[in-house]
Coordinates of C-alpha atoms in Angstrom, one line a residue:
X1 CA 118.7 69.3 143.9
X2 CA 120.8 70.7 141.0
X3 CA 124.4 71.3 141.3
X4 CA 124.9 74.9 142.1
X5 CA 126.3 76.9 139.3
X6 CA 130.3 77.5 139.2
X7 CA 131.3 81.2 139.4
X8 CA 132.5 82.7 136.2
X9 CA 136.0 84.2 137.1
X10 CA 138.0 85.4 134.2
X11 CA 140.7 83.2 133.9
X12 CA 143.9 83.4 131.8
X13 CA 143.0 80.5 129.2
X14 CA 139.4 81.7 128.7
X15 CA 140.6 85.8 127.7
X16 CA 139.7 88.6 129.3
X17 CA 136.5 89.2 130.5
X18 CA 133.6 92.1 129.2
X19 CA 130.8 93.0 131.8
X20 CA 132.0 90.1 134.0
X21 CA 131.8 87.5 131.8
X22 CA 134.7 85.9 130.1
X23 CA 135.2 85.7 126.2
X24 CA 135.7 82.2 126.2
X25 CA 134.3 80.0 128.9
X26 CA 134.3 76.2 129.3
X27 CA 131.2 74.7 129.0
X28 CA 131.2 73.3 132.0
X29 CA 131.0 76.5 133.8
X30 CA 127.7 77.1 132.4
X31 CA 123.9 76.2 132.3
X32 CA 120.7 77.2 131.1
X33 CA 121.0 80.0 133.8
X34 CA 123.8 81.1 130.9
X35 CA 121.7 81.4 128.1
X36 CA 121.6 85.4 127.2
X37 CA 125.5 84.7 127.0
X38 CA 126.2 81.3 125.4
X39 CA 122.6 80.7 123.7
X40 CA 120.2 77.6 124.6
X41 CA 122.9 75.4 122.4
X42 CA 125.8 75.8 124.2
X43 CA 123.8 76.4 127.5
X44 CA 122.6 73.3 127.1
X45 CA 125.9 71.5 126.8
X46 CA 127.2 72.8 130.0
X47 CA 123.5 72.2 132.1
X48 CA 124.0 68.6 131.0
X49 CA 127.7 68.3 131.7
X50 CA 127.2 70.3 135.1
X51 CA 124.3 68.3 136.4
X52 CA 123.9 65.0 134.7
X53 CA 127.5 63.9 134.5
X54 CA 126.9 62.8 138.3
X55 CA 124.6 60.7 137.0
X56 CA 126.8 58.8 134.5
X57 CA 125.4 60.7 131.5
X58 CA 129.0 61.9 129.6
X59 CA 129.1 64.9 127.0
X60 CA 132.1 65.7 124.6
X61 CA 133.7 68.1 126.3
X62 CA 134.4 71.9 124.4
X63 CA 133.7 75.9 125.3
X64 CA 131.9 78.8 124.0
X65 CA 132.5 82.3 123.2
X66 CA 129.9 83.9 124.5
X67 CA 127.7 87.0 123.3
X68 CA 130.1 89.7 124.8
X69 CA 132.2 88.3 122.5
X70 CA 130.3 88.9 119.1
X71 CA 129.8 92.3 120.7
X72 CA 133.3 92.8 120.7
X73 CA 134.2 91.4 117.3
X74 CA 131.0 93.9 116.2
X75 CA 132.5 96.7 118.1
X76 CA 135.9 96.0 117.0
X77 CA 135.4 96.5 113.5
X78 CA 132.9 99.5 113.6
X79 CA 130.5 97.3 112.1
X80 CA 127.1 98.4 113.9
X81 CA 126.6 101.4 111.9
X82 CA 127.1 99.4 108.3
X83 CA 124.5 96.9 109.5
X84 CA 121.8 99.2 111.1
X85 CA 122.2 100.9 107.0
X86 CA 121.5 97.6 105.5
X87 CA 118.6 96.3 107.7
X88 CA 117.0 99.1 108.9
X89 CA 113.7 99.5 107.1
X90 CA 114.3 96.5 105.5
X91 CA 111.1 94.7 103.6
X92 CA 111.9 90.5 104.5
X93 CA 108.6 89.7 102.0
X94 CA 110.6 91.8 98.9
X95 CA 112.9 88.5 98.5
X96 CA 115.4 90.6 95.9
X97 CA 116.6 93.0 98.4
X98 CA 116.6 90.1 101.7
X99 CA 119.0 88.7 99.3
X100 CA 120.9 91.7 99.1
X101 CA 121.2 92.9 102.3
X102 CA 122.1 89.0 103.9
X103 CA 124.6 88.7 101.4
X104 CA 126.2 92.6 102.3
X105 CA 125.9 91.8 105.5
X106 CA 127.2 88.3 106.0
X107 CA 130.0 89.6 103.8
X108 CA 130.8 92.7 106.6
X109 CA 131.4 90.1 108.6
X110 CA 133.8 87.5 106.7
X111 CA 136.3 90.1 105.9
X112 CA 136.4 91.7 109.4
X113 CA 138.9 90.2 111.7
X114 CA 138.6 88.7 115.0
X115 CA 140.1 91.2 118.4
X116 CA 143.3 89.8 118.8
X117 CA 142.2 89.2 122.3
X118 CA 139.8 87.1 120.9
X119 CA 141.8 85.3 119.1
X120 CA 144.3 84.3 121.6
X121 CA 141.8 83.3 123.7
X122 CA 140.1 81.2 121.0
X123 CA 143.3 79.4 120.6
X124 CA 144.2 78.9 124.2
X125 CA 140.9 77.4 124.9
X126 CA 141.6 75.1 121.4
X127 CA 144.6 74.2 122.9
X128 CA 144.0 73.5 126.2
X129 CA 141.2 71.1 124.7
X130 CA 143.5 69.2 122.5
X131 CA 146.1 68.9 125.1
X132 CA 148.6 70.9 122.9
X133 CA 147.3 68.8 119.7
X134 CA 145.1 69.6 116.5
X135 CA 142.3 68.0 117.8
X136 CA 139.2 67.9 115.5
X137 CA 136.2 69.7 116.5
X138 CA 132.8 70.6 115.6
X139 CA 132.1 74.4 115.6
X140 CA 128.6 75.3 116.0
X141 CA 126.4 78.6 116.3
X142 CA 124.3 79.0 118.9
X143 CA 122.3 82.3 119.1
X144 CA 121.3 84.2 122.0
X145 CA 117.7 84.1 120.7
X146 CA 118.0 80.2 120.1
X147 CA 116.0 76.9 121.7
X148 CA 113.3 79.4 123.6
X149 CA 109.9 78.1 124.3
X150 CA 108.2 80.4 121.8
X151 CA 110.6 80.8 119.0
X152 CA 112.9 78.4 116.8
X153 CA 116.1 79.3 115.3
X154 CA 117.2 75.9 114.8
X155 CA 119.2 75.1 111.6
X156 CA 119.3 79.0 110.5
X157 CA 123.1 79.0 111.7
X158 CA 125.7 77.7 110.9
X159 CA 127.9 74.2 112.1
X160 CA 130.8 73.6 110.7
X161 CA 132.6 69.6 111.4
X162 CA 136.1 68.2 111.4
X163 CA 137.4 71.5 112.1
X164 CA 141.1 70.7 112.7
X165 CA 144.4 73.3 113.3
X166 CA 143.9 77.4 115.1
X167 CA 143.8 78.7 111.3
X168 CA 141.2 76.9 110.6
X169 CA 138.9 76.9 113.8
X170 CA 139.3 80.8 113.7
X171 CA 138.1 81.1 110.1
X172 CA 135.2 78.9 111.3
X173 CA 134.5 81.1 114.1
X174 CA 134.1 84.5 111.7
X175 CA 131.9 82.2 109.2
X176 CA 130.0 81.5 112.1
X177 CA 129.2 84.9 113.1
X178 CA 128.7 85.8 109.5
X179 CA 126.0 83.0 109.5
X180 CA 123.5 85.2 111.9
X181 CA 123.0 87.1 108.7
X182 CA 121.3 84.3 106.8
X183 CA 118.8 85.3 104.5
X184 CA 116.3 83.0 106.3
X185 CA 117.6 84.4 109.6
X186 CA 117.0 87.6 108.8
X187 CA 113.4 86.8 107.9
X188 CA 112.6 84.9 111.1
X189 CA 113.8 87.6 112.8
X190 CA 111.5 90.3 111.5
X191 CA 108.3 88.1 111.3
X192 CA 108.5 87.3 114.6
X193 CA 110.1 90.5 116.1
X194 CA 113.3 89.9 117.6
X195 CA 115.5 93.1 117.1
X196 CA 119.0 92.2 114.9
X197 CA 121.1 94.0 116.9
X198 CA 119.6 92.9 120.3
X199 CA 120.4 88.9 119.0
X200 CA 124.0 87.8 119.5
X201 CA 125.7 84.9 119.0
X202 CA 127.9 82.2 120.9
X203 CA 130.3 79.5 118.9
X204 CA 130.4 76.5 120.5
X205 CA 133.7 74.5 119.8
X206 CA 133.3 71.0 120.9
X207 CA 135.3 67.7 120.6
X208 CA 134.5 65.4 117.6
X209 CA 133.6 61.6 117.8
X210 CA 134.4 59.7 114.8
X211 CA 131.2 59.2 113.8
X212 CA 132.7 58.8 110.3
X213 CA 133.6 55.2 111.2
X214 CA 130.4 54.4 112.7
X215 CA 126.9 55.4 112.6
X216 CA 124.8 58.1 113.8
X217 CA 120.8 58.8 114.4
X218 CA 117.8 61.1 115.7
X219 CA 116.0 59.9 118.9
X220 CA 112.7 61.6 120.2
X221 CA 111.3 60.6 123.2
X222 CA 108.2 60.8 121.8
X223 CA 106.2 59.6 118.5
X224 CA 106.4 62.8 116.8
X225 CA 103.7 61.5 114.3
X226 CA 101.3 61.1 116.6
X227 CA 102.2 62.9 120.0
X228 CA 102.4 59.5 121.8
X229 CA 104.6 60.3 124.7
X230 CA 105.1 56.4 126.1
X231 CA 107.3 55.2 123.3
X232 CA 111.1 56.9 122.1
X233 CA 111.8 56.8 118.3
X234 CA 115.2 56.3 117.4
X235 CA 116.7 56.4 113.9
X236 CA 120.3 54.9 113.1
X237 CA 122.8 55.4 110.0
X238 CA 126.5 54.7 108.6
X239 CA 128.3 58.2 109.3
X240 CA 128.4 61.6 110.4
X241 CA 124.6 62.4 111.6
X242 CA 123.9 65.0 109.0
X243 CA 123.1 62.8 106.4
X244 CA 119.4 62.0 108.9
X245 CA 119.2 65.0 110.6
X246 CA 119.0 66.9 106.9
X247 CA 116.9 63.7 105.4
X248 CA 118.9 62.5 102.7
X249 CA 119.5 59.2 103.9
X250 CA 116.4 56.8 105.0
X251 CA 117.5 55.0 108.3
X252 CA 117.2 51.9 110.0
X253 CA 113.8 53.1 112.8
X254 CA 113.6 51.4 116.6
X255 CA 110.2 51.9 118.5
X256 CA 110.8 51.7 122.3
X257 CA 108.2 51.7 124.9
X258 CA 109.4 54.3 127.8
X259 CA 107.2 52.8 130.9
X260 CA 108.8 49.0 130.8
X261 CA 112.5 50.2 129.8
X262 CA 112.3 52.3 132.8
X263 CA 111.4 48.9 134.7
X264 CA 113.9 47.2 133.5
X265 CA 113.0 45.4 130.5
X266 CA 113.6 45.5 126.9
X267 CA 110.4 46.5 125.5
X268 CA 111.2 47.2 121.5
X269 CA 107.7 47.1 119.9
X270 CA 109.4 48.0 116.5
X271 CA 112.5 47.6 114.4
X272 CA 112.3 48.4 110.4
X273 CA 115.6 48.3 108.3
X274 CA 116.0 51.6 106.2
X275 CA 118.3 51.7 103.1
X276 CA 121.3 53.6 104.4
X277 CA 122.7 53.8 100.8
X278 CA 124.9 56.5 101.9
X279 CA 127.4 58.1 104.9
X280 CA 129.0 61.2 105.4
X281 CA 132.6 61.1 106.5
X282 CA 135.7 62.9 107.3
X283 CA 137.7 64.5 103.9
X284 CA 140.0 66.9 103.5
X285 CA 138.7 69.3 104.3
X286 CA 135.4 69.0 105.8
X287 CA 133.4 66.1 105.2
X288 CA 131.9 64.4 101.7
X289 CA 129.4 61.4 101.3
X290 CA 129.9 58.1 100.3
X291 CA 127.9 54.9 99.2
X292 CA 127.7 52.2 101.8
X293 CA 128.2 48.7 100.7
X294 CA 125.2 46.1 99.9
X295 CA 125.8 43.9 102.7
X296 CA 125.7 47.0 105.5
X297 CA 122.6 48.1 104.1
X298 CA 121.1 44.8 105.0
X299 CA 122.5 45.1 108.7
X300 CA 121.0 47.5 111.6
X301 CA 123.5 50.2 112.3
X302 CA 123.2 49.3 115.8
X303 CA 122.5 46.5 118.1
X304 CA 119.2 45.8 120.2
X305 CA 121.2 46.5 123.3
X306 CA 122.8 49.8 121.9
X307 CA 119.0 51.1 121.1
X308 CA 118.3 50.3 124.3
X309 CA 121.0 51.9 126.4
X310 CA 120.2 54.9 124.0
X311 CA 116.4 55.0 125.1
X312 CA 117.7 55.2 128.5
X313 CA 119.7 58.2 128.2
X314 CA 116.8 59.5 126.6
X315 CA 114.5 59.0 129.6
X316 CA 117.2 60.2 131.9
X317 CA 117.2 63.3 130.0
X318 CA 113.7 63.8 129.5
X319 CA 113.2 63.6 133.0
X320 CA 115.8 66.3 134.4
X321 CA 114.7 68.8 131.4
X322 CA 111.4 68.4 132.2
X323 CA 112.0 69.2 136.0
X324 CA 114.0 72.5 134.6
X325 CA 111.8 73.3 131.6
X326 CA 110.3 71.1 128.5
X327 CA 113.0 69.6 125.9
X328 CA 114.5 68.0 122.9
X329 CA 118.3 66.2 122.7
X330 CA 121.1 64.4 120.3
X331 CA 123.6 61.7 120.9
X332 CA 127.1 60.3 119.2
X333 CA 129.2 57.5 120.5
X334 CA 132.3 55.9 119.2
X335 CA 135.1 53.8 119.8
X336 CA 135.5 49.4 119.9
X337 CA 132.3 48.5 120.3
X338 CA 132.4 45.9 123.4
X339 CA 130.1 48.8 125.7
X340 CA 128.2 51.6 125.3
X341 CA 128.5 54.7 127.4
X342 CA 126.4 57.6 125.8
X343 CA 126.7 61.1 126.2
X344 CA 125.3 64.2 125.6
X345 CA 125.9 67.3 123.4
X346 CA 123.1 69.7 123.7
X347 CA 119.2 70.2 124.1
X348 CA 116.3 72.4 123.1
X349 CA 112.7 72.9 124.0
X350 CA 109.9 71.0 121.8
X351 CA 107.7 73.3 120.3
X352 CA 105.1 71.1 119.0
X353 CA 101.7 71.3 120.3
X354 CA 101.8 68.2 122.5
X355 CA 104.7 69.9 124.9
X356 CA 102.7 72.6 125.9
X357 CA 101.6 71.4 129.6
X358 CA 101.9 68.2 131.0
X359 CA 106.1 66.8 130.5
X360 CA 107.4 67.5 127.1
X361 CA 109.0 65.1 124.7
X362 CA 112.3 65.0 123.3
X363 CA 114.6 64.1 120.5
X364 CA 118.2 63.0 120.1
X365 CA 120.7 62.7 117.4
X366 CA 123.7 60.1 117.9
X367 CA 126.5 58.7 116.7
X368 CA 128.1 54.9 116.8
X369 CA 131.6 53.9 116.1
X370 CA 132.2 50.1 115.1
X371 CA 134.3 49.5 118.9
X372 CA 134.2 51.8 122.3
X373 CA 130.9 53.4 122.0
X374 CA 130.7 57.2 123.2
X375 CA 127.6 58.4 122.3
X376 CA 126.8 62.0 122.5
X377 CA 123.2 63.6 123.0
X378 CA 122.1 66.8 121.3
X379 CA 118.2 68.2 122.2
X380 CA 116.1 69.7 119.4
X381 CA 113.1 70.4 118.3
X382 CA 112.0 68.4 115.6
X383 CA 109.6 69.0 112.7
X384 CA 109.2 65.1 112.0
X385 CA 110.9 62.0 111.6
X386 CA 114.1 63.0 110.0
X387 CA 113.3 67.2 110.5
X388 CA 115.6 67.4 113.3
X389 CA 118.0 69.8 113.3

């Protein structure tokens, strides 16, 4: 049975509370029962830490602001009226004036400051995380309209990684809300009729791995070529996972048939080496890519065993997302690698046309670190082998 959801009490460290719900919450204290507040991302995050983590499956830990918190920042700064002027009546096909308005808009928001409730409790939340140090974190949008069954707003927000110090998380946050104003965002919205100012968005702040010293992947537990839902795909690189998820990298490719890893055996049907000419790691600041030396291209990222425990997870996932509602997810790990202990970091439905029905696939995105291995599942719905997002 799943765990039953915590109550969300205001508490100091996650700020005051608007209609009941805190500004900040742990993600932990959510699930997908959360999502009109935290989004699918971040509700995600917290169904998978809430009711997986009894079942070994660990998640880098983080928290959300949640929608009543971009309603506040949008309050705040008078900014409703100002929008409803720029996008009302608005003509998405006319691609001049979507450019335009997205850029008037998105700039409304970059020059507006946060509440200074918000604020502190932002930065309580940060430091609570860190345990009073400037831990590195990934900040990542996660709209209230995001990862339903019948609509896809994956990639059309922003994520923002290596995020270190309270200046610098904060100016993430308002880039992040600035980022639901997308030009392509804007678009998808009006095609498929989802009101702008009905659409919120939650910032999810999460604890980084170092994927930058190790390598990272997308895993689908299911051939998303062909629909074949018996075997899980799983792609590894050198670096920070954008450099596969966004397809500028061609990475080493595992095949893994689901029915005897769930029996116990080791049933790879495939391995091809990919290139991995480059990685993406940590600089200062953000990230930047680098190339990756002749004798690690000729080496898989990971291990047979490390694919393996991966595919696992993956089933394990599959299974309790499946129960709950079809989906996606991604994984990181890092640390010596002498063991791997993966976890997870979000999940989405799979809108292809093979989920609709019987148990829908998913897909993951990881990250390995040459030591301790931490991996770190996110779902998502993917387009294709590298589309995943």
């Amino acid at each position: 049975m799943p765990a039953t959801p915590m109550p969300l009490q205001p508490a100091t460290a996650d700020g005051p509370a608007t209609n009941g719900f805190p500004l900040v919450v742990p993600f932990a204290q959510v699930g997908l029962e959360a999502i009109p507040q935290v989004g699918g991302k971040n509700a995600s995050l917290g169904e998978m830490i809430r009711e997986l983590g009894g079942q070994g499956v660990r998640v880098p830990d983080g928290f959300a602001t949640s929608a009543d918190a971009y309603r506040h920042f949008i309050a705040s700064n008078r900014l409703a009226e100002r929008l409803h002027d720029l996008l009302d009546g608005l003509d998405s096909h006319d691609i001049a004036a979507l450019q335009a308005a997205g850029a008037a808009a998105r700039s409304l928001l970059l020059h507006a400051p946060l509440p200074d409730d918000l604020q502190q409790a932002i930065t309580a939340a940060y430091r609570q995380l860190g345990g009073g140090r400037e831990l590195a974190v990934a900040v990542r949008s996660s709209a209230t309209a995001e990862d339903l069954p019948d609509a896809s707003f994956a990639g059309q927000q922003e994520t923002y990684l290596n995020v270190q110090g309270e200046a610098s998380l904060l100016a993430a946050c308002r880039r992040c809300f600035a980022s639901l104003f997308t030009d392509r965002a804007i678009s998808y919205r009006q095609i498929n009729g989802f009101d702008h100012f009905e659409v919120a968005l939650s910032i999810g702040v999460q604890r980084m791995v170092r994927a930058d010293l190790a390598t990272s992947g997308v895993m689908f537990s299911i051939d998303t070529e062909t629909g074949f839902r018996d075997a899980v795909l799983l792609t590894a690189a050198y670096g920070l996972g954008e450099t596969v998820v966004q397809g500028t990298v061609n990475p080493d490719e595992y095949f893994i048939f689901k029915p005897t890893l769930e029996q116990g055996f080791a049933p790879i049907l495939q391995r091809r080496l990919g290139s991995k000419a480059i990685r993406m790691i940590y600089a200062d600041p953000s990230t930047r890519t680098v190339p990756v030396p002749q004798d690690e291209q000729r080496r898989f990222a990971i291990s047979d065993a490390e694919a393996l425990q991966l595919a696992r997870w993956a089933c394990t996932i599959e299974r309790h997302y499946s129960a709950r509602r079809g989906c996606p997810h991604r994984w990181t790990s890092n640390g010596p690698r002498t063991a791997t202990a993966v976890s997870c970091s979000s999940s989405r439905p799979d809108r292809k046309p093979w989920s609709r029905g019987a148990r829908p696939p998913c897909c993951a995105v990881g990250i390995w670190r040459p030591g301790r291995a931490v991996a770190a599942l996110k779902c998502s719905a993917g387009a294709g082998r590298s589309g995943l997002r």
